[in-house]
């Protein structure tokens, strides 16, 4: 298998953590896609993933799979023993519900703010910029506030249960963790009153797969 990604970037890290959790790191070759040079917006890469984002998994039969949720489902089920995406229909549904919330209310909101309302990855990306990219434009503020709302929501969730989708670590935890990492890079700090979220983050930081992703 091959993974097209950019080391250290938030979404690629989600899959590198999954690979470490599943003990699959040695089955994958990594191919670097140079995001700041907009390599992912060139025709060659768009043929692999029309949405122009990383990571992308290439299976040994040549199939390309993009989207972290889809990639995680594939990797988690490879050995017939899913540990990150739920085992029962009920658990699967809850993991996917929280995964979607982690994306729409946190990591994607941060990504929109970062790319469109700050200098982002630079001019080569040709990302549309809201009129004032210093963070005062309404669209950017809404996205940043949405991410802050997401942090408050997950703080509430984590004040009642140990992990984002319940009692067990799942891909939704990985997504919230990556969302907080991205938020830090985009200068959106966790509100200090979110003590349950801050404590949960320290716990996730200490996992081997997060300390040493693939
Ligand atoms: N929904 C996608 C998001 C992937 C994504 O946004 N990746 C970032 C890297 S952290 C990217 O490729 N950004 C480039 C761009 O948006 O132009 C997924 O789950 O894989």
PDB file of N, CA, C and O in Angstrom, residues 148 151-152 155 190-199:
ATOM      1  N   UNK A 148     -14.429  27.110  17.883  1.00  0.00           N
ATOM      2  CA  UNK A 148     -14.462  27.311  19.345  1.00  0.00           C
ATOM      3  C   UNK A 148     -15.719  26.665  19.934  1.00  0.00           C
ATOM      4  O   UNK A 148     -15.676  26.066  21.014  1.00  0.00           O
ATOM      5  N   UNK A 151     -15.038  23.054  20.235  1.00  0.00           N
ATOM      6  CA  UNK A 151     -14.229  22.736  21.426  1.00  0.00           C
ATOM      7  C   UNK A 151     -15.101  22.703  22.673  1.00  0.00           C
ATOM      8  O   UNK A 151     -14.964  21.811  23.516  1.00  0.00           O
ATOM      9  N   UNK A 152     -16.025  23.665  22.783  1.00  0.00           N
ATOM     10  CA  UNK A 152     -16.909  23.694  23.974  1.00  0.00           C
ATOM     11  C   UNK A 152     -17.826  22.474  23.989  1.00  0.00           C
ATOM     12  O   UNK A 152     -18.083  21.883  25.036  1.00  0.00           O
ATOM     13  N   UNK A 155     -15.774  19.511  24.977  1.00  0.00           N
ATOM     14  CA  UNK A 155     -15.472  19.616  26.410  1.00  0.00           C
ATOM     15  C   UNK A 155     -16.623  19.066  27.242  1.00  0.00           C
ATOM     16  O   UNK A 155     -16.410  18.311  28.199  1.00  0.00           O
ATOM     17  N   UNK A 190      -7.432  26.585  22.810  1.00  0.00           N
ATOM     18  CA  UNK A 190      -8.571  25.993  23.537  1.00  0.00           C
ATOM     19  C   UNK A 190      -8.967  26.959  24.651  1.00  0.00           C
ATOM     20  O   UNK A 190      -8.109  27.398  25.426  1.00  0.00           O
ATOM     21  N   UNK A 191     -10.275  27.301  24.755  1.00  0.00           N
ATOM     22  CA  UNK A 191     -10.700  28.176  25.866  1.00  0.00           C
ATOM     23  C   UNK A 191     -10.293  27.568  27.213  1.00  0.00           C
ATOM     24  O   UNK A 191     -10.442  26.358  27.414  1.00  0.00           O
ATOM     25  N   UNK A 192      -9.754  28.401  28.115  1.00  0.00           N
ATOM     26  CA  UNK A 192      -9.189  27.859  29.354  1.00  0.00           C
ATOM     27  C   UNK A 192     -10.221  27.144  30.220  1.00  0.00           C
ATOM     28  O   UNK A 192      -9.892  26.272  31.013  1.00  0.00           O
ATOM     29  N   UNK A 193     -11.512  27.518  30.028  1.00  0.00           N
ATOM     30  CA  UNK A 193     -12.534  26.857  30.863  1.00  0.00           C
ATOM     31  C   UNK A 193     -12.838  25.430  30.392  1.00  0.00           C
ATOM     32  O   UNK A 193     -13.550  24.683  31.071  1.00  0.00           O
ATOM     33  N   UNK A 194     -12.293  25.028  29.233  1.00  0.00           N
ATOM     34  CA  UNK A 194     -12.546  23.675  28.700  1.00  0.00           C
ATOM     35  C   UNK A 194     -11.623  22.664  29.368  1.00  0.00           C
ATOM     36  O   UNK A 194     -10.776  22.018  28.718  1.00  0.00           O
ATOM     37  N   UNK A 195     -11.772  22.510  30.671  1.00  0.00           N
ATOM     38  CA  UNK A 195     -10.809  21.710  31.436  1.00  0.00           C
ATOM     39  C   UNK A 195     -10.881  20.214  31.087  1.00  0.00           C
ATOM     40  O   UNK A 195      -9.858  19.530  31.081  1.00  0.00           O
ATOM     41  N   UNK A 196     -12.097  19.710  30.789  1.00  0.00           N
ATOM     42  CA  UNK A 196     -12.204  18.284  30.451  1.00  0.00           C
ATOM     43  C   UNK A 196     -11.513  18.010  29.115  1.00  0.00           C
ATOM     44  O   UNK A 196     -10.838  16.988  28.942  1.00  0.00           O
ATOM     45  N   UNK A 197     -11.656  18.932  28.172  1.00  0.00           N
ATOM     46  CA  UNK A 197     -11.014  18.774  26.860  1.00  0.00           C
ATOM     47  C   UNK A 197      -9.489  18.848  26.999  1.00  0.00           C
ATOM     48  O   UNK A 197      -8.753  18.063  26.385  1.00  0.00           O
ATOM     49  N   UNK A 198      -9.023  19.764  27.845  1.00  0.00           N
ATOM     50  CA  UNK A 198      -7.573  19.922  28.045  1.00  0.00           C
ATOM     51  C   UNK A 198      -6.997  18.655  28.700  1.00  0.00           C
ATOM     52  O   UNK A 198      -5.941  18.152  28.292  1.00  0.00           O
ATOM     53  N   UNK A 199      -7.709  18.109  29.680  1.00  0.00           N
ATOM     54  CA  UNK A 199      -7.236  16.884  30.363  1.00  0.00           C
ATOM     55  C   UNK A 199      -7.259  15.699  29.390  1.00  0.00           C
ATOM     56  O   UNK A 199      -6.325  14.883  29.354  1.00  0.00           O
TER      57      UNK A 199
END
